[in-house]
Coordinates of C-alpha atoms and ligand atoms in Angstrom, one line a residue:
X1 CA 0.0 0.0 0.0
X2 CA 2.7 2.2 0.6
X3 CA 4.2 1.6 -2.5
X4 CA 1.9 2.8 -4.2
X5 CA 1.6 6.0 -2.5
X6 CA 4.8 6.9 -3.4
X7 CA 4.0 5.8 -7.1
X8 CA 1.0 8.2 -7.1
X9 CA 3.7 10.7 -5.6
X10 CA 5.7 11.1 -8.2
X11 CA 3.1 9.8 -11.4
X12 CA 1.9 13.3 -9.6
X13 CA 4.5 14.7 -9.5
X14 CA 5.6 14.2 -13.3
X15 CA 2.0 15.2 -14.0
X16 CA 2.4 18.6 -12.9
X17 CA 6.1 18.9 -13.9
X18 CA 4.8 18.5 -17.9
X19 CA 3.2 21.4 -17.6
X20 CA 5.5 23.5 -15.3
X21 CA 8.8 22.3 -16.9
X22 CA 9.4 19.6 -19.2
X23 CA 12.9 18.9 -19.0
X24 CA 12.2 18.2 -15.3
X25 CA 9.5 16.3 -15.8
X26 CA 11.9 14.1 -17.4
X27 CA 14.5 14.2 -14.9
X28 CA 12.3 12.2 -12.6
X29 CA 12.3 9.1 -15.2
X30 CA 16.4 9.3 -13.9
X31 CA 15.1 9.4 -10.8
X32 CA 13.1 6.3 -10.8
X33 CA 16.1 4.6 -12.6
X34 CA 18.5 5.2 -9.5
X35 CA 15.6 4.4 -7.4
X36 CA 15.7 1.5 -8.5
X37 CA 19.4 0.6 -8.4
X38 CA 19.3 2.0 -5.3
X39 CA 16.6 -0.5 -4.1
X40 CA 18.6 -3.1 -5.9
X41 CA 21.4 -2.3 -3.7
X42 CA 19.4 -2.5 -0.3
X43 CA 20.2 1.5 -0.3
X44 CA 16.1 2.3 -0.3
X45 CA 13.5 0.1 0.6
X46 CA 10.6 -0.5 -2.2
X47 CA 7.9 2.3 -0.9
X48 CA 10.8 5.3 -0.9
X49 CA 12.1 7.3 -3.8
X50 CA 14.5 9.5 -3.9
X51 CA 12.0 11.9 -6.0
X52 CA 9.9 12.5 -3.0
X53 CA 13.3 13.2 -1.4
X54 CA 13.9 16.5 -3.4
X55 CA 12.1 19.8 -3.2
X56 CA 11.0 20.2 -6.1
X57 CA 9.7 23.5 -5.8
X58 CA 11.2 26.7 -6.0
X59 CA 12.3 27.7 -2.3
X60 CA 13.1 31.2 -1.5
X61 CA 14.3 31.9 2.0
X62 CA 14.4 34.9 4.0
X63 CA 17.3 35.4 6.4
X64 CA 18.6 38.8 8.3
X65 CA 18.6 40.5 12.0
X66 CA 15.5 40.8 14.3
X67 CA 12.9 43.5 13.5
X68 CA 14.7 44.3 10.0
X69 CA 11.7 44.2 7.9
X70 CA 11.7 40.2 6.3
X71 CA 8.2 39.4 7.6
X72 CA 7.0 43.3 6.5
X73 CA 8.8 42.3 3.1
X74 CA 7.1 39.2 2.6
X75 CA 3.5 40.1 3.7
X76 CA 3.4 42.9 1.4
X77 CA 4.6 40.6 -1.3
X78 CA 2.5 37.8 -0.4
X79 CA -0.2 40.3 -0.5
X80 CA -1.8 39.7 2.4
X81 CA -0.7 39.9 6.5
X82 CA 0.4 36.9 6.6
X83 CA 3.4 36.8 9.2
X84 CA 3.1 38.5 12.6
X85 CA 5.1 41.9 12.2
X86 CA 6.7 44.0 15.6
X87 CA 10.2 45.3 16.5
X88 CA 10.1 42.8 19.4
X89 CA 11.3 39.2 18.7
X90 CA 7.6 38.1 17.3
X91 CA 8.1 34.5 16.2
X92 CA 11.2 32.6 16.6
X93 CA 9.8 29.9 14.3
X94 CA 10.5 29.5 10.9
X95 CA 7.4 29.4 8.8
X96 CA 7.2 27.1 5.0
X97 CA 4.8 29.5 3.4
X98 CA 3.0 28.1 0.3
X99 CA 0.4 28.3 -2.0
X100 CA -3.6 26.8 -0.4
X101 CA -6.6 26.8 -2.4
X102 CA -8.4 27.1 1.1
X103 CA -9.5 31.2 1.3
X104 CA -8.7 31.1 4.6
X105 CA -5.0 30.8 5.9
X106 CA -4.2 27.6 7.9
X107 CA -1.0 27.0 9.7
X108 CA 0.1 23.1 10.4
X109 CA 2.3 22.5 12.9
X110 CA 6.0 21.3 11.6
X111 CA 5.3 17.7 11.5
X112 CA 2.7 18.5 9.0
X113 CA 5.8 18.9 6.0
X114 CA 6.3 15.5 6.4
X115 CA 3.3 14.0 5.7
X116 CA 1.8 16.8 2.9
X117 CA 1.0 15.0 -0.2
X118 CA 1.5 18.0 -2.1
X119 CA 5.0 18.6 -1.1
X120 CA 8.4 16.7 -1.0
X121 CA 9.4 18.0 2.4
X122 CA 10.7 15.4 3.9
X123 CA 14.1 16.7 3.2
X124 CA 13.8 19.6 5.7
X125 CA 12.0 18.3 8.6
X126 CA 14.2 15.3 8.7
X127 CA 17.3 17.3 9.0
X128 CA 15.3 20.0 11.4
X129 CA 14.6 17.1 13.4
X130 CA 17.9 15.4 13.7
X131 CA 18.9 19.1 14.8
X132 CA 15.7 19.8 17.3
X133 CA 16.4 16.0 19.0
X134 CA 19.8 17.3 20.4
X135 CA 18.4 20.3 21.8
X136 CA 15.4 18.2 23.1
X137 CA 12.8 20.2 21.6
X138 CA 9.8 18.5 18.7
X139 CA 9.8 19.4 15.3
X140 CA 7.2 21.7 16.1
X141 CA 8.8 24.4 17.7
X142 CA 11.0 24.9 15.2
X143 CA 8.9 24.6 12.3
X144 CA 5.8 25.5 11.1
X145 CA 3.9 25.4 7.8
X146 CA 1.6 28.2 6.7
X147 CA -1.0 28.1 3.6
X148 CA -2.4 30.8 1.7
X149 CA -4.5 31.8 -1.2
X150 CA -2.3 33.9 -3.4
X151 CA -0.9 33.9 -6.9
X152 CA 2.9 34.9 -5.2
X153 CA 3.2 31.8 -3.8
X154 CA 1.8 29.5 -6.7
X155 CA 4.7 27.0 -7.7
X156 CA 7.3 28.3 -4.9
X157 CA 8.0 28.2 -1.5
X158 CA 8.8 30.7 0.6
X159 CA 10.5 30.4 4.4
X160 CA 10.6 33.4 7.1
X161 CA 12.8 33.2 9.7
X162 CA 12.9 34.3 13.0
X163 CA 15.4 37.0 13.7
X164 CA 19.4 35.9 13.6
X165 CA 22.0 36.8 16.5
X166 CA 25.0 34.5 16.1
X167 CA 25.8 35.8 19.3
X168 CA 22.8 34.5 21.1
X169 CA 22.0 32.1 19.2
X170 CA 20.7 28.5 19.8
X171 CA 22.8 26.2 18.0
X172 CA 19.5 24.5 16.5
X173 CA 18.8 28.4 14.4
X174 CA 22.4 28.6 13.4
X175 CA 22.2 24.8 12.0
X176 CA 18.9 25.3 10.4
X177 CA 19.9 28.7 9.2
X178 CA 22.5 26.6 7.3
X179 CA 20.0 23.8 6.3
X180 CA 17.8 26.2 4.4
X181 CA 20.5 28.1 3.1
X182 CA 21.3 24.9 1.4
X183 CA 18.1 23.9 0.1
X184 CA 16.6 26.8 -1.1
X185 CA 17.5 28.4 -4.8
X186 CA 17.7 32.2 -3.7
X187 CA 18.2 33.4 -0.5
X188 CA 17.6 36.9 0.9
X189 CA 19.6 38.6 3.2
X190 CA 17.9 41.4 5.4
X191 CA 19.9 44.5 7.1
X192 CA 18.5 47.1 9.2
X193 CA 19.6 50.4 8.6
X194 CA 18.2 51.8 11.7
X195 CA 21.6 49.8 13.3
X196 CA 23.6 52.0 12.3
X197 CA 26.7 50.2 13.2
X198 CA 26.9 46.8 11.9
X199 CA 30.7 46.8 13.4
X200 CA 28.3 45.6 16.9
X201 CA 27.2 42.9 14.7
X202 CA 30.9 40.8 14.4
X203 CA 29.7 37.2 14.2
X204 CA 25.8 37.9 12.8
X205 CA 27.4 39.1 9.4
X206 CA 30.1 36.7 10.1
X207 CA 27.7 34.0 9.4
X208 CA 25.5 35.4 7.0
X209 CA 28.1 37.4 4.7
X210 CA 31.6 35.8 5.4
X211 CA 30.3 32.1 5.2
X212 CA 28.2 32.4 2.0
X213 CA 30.0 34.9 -0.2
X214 CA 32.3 32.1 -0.8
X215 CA 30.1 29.7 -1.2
X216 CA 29.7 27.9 -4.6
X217 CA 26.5 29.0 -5.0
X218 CA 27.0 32.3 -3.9
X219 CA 24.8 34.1 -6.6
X220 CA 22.2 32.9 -4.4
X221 CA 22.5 35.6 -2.3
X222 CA 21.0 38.5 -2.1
X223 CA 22.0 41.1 0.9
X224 CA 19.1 43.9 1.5
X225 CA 19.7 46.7 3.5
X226 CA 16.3 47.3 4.7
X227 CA 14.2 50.5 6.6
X228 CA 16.4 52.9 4.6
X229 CA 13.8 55.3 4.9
X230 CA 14.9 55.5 8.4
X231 CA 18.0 57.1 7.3
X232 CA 15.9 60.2 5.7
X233 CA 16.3 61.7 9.1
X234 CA 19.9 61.5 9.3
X235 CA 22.6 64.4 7.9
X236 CA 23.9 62.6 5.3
X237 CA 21.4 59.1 4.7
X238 CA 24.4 58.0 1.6
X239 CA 26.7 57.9 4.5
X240 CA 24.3 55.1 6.3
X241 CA 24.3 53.4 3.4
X242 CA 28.1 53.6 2.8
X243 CA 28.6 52.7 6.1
X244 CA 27.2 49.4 5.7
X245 CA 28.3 48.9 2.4
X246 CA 31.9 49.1 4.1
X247 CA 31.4 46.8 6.7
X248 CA 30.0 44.2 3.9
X249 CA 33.0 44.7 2.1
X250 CA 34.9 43.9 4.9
X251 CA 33.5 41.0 5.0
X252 CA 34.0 40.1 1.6
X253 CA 30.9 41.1 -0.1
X254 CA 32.3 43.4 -3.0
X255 CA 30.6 43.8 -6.3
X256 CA 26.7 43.3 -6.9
X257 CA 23.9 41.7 -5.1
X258 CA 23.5 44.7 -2.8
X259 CA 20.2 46.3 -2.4
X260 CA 18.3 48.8 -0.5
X261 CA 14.8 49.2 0.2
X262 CA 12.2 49.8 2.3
X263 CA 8.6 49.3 3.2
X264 CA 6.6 51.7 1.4
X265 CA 3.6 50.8 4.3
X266 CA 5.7 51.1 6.6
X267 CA 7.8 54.0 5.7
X268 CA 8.7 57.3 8.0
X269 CA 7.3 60.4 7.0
X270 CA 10.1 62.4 4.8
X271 CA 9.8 66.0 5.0
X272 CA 12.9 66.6 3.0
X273 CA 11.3 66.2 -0.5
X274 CA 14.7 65.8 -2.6
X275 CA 15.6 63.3 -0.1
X276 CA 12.7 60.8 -0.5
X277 CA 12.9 61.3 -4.3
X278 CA 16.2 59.7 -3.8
X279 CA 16.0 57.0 -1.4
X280 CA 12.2 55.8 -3.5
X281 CA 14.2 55.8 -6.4
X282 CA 16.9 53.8 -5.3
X283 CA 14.1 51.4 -3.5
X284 CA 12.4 50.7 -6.8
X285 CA 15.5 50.1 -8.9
X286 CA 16.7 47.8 -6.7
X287 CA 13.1 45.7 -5.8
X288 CA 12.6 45.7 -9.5
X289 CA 16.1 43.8 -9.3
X290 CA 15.0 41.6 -6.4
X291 CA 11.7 41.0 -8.0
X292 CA 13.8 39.8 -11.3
X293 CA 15.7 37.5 -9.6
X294 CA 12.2 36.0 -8.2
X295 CA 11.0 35.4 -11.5
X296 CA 14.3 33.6 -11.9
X297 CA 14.2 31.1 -9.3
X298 CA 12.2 28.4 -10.8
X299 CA 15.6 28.3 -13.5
X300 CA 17.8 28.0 -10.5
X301 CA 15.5 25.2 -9.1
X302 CA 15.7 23.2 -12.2
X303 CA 19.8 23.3 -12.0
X304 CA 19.4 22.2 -8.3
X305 CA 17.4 19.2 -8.8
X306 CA 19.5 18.0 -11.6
X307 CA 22.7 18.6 -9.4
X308 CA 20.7 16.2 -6.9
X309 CA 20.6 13.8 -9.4
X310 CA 24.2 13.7 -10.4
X311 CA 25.3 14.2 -6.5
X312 CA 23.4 11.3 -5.1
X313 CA 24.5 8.8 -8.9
X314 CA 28.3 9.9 -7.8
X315 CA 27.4 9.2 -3.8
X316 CA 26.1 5.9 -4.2
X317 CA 29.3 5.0 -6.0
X318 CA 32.2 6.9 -4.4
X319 CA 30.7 6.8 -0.7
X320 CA 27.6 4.5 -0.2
X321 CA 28.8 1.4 -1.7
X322 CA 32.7 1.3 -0.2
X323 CA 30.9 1.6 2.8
X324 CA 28.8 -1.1 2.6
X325 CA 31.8 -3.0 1.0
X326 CA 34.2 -2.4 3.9
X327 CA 31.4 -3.0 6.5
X328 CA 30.7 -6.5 4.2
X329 CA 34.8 -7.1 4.3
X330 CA 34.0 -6.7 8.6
X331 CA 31.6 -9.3 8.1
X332 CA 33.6 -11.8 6.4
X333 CA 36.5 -11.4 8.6
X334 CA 34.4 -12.0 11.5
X335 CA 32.6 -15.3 10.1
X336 CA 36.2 -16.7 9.7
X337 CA 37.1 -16.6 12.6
X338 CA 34.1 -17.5 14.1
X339 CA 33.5 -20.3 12.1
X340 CA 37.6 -21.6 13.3
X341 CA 36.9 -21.3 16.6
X342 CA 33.4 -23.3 16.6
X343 CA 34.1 -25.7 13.8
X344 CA 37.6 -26.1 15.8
X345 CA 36.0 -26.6 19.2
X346 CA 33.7 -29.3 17.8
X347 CA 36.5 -31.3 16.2
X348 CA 38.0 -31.2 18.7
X349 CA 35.0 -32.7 21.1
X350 CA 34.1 -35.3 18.8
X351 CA 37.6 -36.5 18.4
X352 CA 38.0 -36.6 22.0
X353 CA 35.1 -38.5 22.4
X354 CA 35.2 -41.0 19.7
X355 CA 38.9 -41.7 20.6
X356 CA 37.6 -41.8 24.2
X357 CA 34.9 -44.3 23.2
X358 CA 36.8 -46.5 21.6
X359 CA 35.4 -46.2 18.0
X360 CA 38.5 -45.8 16.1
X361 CA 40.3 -48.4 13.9
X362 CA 43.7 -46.7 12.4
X363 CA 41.6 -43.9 9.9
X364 CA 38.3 -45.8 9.6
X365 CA 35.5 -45.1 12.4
X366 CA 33.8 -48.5 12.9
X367 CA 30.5 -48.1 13.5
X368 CA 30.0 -46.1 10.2
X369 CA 32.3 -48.5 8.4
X370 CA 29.6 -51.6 9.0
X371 CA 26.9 -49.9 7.6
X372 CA 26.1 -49.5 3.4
X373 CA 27.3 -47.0 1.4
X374 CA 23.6 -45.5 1.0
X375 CA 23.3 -45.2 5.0
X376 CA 27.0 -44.1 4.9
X377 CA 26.0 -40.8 2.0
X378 CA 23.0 -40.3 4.4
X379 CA 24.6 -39.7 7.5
X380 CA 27.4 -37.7 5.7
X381 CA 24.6 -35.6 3.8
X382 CA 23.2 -34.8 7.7
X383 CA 25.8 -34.0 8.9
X384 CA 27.3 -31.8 5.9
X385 CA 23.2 -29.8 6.4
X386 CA 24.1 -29.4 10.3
X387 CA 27.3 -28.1 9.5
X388 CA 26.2 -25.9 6.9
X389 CA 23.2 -24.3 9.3
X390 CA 25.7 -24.0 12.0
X391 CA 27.6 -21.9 9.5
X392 CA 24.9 -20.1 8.4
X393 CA 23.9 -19.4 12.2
X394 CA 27.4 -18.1 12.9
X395 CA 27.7 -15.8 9.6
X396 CA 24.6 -14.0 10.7
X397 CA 25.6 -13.6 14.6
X398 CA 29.0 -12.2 12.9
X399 CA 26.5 -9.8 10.7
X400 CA 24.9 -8.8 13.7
X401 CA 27.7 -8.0 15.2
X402 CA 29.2 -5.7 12.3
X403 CA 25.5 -4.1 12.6
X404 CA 25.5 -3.6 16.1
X405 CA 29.3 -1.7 16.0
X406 CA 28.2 0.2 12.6
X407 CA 24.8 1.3 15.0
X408 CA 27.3 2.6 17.5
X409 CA 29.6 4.6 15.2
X410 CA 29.6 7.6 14.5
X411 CA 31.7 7.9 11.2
X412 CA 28.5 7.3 8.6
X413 CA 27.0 10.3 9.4
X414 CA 24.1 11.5 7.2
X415 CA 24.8 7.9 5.6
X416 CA 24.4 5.7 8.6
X417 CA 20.3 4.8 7.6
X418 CA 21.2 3.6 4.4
X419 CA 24.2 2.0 4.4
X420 CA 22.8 0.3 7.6
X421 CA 19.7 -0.7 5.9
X422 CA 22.3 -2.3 2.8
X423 CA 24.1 -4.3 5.3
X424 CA 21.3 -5.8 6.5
X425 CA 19.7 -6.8 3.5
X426 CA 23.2 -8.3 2.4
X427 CA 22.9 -10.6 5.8
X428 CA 19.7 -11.7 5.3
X429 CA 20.9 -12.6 1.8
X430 CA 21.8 -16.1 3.3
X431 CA 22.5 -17.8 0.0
X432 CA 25.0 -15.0 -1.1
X433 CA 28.5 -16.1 -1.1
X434 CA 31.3 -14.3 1.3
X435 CA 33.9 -15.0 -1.1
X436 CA 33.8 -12.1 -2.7
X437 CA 33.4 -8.6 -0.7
X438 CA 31.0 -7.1 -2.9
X439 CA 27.7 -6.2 -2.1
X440 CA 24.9 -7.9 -3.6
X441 CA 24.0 -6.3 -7.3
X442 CA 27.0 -4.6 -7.5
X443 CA 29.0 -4.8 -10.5
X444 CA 30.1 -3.9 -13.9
X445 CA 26.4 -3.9 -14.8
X446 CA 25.2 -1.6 -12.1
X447 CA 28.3 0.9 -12.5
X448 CA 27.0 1.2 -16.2
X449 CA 23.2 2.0 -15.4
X450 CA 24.7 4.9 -13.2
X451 CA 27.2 6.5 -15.8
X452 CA 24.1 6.4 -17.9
X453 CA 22.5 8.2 -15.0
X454 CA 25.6 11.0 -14.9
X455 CA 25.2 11.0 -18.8
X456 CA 21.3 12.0 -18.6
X457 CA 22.1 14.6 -16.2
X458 CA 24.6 16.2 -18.3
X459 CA 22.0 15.8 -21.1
X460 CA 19.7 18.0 -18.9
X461 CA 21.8 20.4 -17.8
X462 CA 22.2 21.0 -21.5
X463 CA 18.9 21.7 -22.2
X464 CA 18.7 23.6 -19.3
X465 CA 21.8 25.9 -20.7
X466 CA 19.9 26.1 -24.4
X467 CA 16.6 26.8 -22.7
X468 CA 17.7 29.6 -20.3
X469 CA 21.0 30.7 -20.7
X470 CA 21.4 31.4 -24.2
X471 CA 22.3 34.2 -25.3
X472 CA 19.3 34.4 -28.0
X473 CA 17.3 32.8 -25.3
X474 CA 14.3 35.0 -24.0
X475 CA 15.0 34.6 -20.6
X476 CA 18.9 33.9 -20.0
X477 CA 20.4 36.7 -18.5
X478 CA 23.4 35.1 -17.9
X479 CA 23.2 34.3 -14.3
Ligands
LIG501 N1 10.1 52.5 8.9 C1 10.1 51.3 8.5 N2 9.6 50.3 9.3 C2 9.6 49.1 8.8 C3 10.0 48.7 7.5 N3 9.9 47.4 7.4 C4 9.4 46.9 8.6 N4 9.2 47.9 9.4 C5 8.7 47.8 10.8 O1 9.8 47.2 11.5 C6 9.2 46.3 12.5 C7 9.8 44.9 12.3 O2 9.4 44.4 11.1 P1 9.2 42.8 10.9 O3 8.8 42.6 9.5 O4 8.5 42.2 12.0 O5 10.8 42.3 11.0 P2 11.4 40.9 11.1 O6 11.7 40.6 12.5 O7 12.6 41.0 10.2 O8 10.4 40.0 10.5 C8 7.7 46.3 12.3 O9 7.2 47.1 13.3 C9 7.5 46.9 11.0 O10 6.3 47.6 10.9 C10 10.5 49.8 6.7 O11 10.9 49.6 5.6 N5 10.5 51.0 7.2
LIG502 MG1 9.5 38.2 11.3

């Protein structure tokens, strides 16, 4: 029954992918195909797929300081008041805000993005709760999952954030700051120009500016300084702006991808006329910007799943199956010499008491050697069964054994589930020989089927680069 949930999953899935963007749509055939190896390996079990593994929507994230405007930003996008707004700390959870064809907004506790049909979230609140278990706190109070009519969130995700203060910071924020800054396709970056001294905030830009400039996937970010209409008040409002630019430069932010805005709601009164022709100016230059780069994300998405593909094709080979192999090798070595000592230890106890019995004659053991050779292949064919169960019994205590250690350690890390769950399913694979380390279905064969899965993502991100990049192409811009 599972199964075939996940089967209507992604037949789903593909569905709505033909429509939204064909070359993805047939990215998930791939998909299936290294489901299946994977299930072939003992990697996956038959009801999972690594399809309803990936988000496959768009996910824009908004990151910055407390009170600097990113749930203000994203109601008035949104279109509707969707996020509680304040200069105190209002919500320290992080909200998934998508698209509901209910009127009515409904917000589902945390637990609820694992179970949504709709939405292949599993990716997020697994890792949140991995994080939220250590800190002995649910799902839930990280995490929670907000729906709402509107055409802004149709096809895309969006995720607010609760203010960020490395310096008082939870571990659990900083690590599911990082999470989401992996998973999603652009990332915004909110300032507050009210703080006019972002040299109080060391370890906050630190981890929002230092750590992800770098990043490969640094055009991702986009850093906002936010409320500049607070600086109309101020002598010189550039030099607020310069100010910050400075410290962002310090910190190795240098060309680009800075922006400045502010809520036009929300905005101060400016009496100084010239002035608030300036800084409006500046706002909608750069929110036309921020609004192209939007538009753009569902391109970035569809490089991101297909580096999913390719990433997890090249993990099962470099990482997953070594690991199973050298936990297999563990395995065999163990049997050996488990198998010595028992198979020893009996000899040993039937010599002693077949000698002590009297039953030998030079080599031949007389009470065998009286009865016909049919009786004589009968009793050897017993006891060469018995021998062979006690062998089997001992090669699965040894597998056990390899299984319980591999349990305890700690050097699988995000692994550990699924090269645990390929062990196993090589131990119960009694009638699979230990001669050879290699796990069961791997082999020239299998290494094939996954180059072809490398070579059809290649393919894809070709006709991803024709598609959007081009420079004919109506919508490459080169980013
Ligand atoms: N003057 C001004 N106030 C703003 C602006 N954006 C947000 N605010 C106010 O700043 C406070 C904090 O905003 P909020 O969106 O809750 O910040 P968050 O903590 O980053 O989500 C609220 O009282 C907003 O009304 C802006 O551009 N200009
Ligand atoms: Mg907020």
């Amino acid at each position: 029954m599972a199964k075939t949930t996940t089967q209507e999953r992604v037949k789903r899935l593909e569905r709505h992918l033909k429509q939204e963007n064909p070359i993805l749509a047939q990215s998930v055939v791939s998909f299936q195909k290294l489901d299946r190896i994977m299930r072939k390996l003992g990697l996956m079990d038959a009801d999972e797929s690594l399809a309803t593994q990936v988000t496959w929507w768009p996910v824009i994230s908004v990151l910055g300081t407390y009170s600097a405007g990113k749930s203000t930003f994203l109601n008035e996008h949104i279109g509707q008041d969707l996020q509680r707004t304040g200069n105190q700390a209002v919500d320290d959870k992080f909200s998934v805000i998508c698209y509901g064809a209910e009127d009515t907004v409904s917000v589902l506790p945390g637990l609820a993005l694992d179970s949504d049909p709709r939405f292949p979230f599993y990716q997020i609140s697994r890792n949140i709760a991995k994080v939220a278990e250590g800190e002995g706190r649910s799902v839930d109070s990280y995490l929670q999952l907000k729906t709402c009519k509107s055409d802004a969130l149709r096809n895309r995700i969006f995720i607010d954030s609760p203010g960020f203060d490395a310096d008082q910071q939870r571990n659990s924020t900083l690590l599911i700051t990082d999470h989401i800054m992996d998973l999603s396709d652009l990332v915004l970056v909110f300032f507050d120009a009210r703080h006019p001294e972002p040299g109080a905030m060391m370890d906050t830009l630190e981890h929002l500016v230092a750590n992800t400039v770098n990043r490969t996937d640094a055009s991702k970010f986009l850093y906002i300084l936010n409320q500049i209409d607070n600086t109309a008040r101020d002598d010189k409002p550039e030099e607020v702006v310069a100010a910050w630019q400075r410290a962002l430069a310090q910190h190795g932010l240098t060309a680009g991808r800075f922006y400045r805005t502010y809520s036009r709601k929300m905005a101060m009164p400016m009496e100084d006329e010239q002035v608030r022709e300036r800084l409006e100016r500046k706002r909608d230059e750069d929110l036309a910007d921020i609004q192209a780069r939007l538009e753009q994300v569902e391109v970035e998405r569809a490089y991101r799943v297909i580096g999913v593909l390719e990433k997890t094709a090249k993990h099962v080979e470099n990482v997953l199956v070594p690991a199973v192999e050298s936990a297999i090798r563990n395995w065999r070595r163990r049997t050996f010499w488990l198998s010595a000592v028992v198979f020893g230890a009996l000899g040993v106890l039937f010599l002693g008491w077949s000698i002590g019995a009297g039953y030998w004659s030079g080599f031949r053991l007389t009470p065998l050697a009286d009865l016909d050779v049919k009786a004589q292949a009968a009793i050897a064919g017993v006891v060469i069964l018995v021998l062979w169960f006690i062998y089997l019994k001992l090669r699965s205590a040894a597998g056990r054994m390899v299984l319980k250690k591999l349990e305890r350690g700690s050097s699988l890390g995000a692994d550990r589930e699924m090269v645990l769950k390929a062990f196993t399913y090589n131990v119960k694979s009694w009638w699979h020989s230990l001669a050879s380390p290699r796990p069961r279905h791997w082999g020239r064969r299998t290494k094939r089927k996954l180059d072809g899965i490398l070579a059809d993502a290649d393919a894809f991100v070709q006709s991803l680069n024709d598609n959007y990049a081009s420079p004919s192409g109506k919508r490459g811009d080169g980013r």
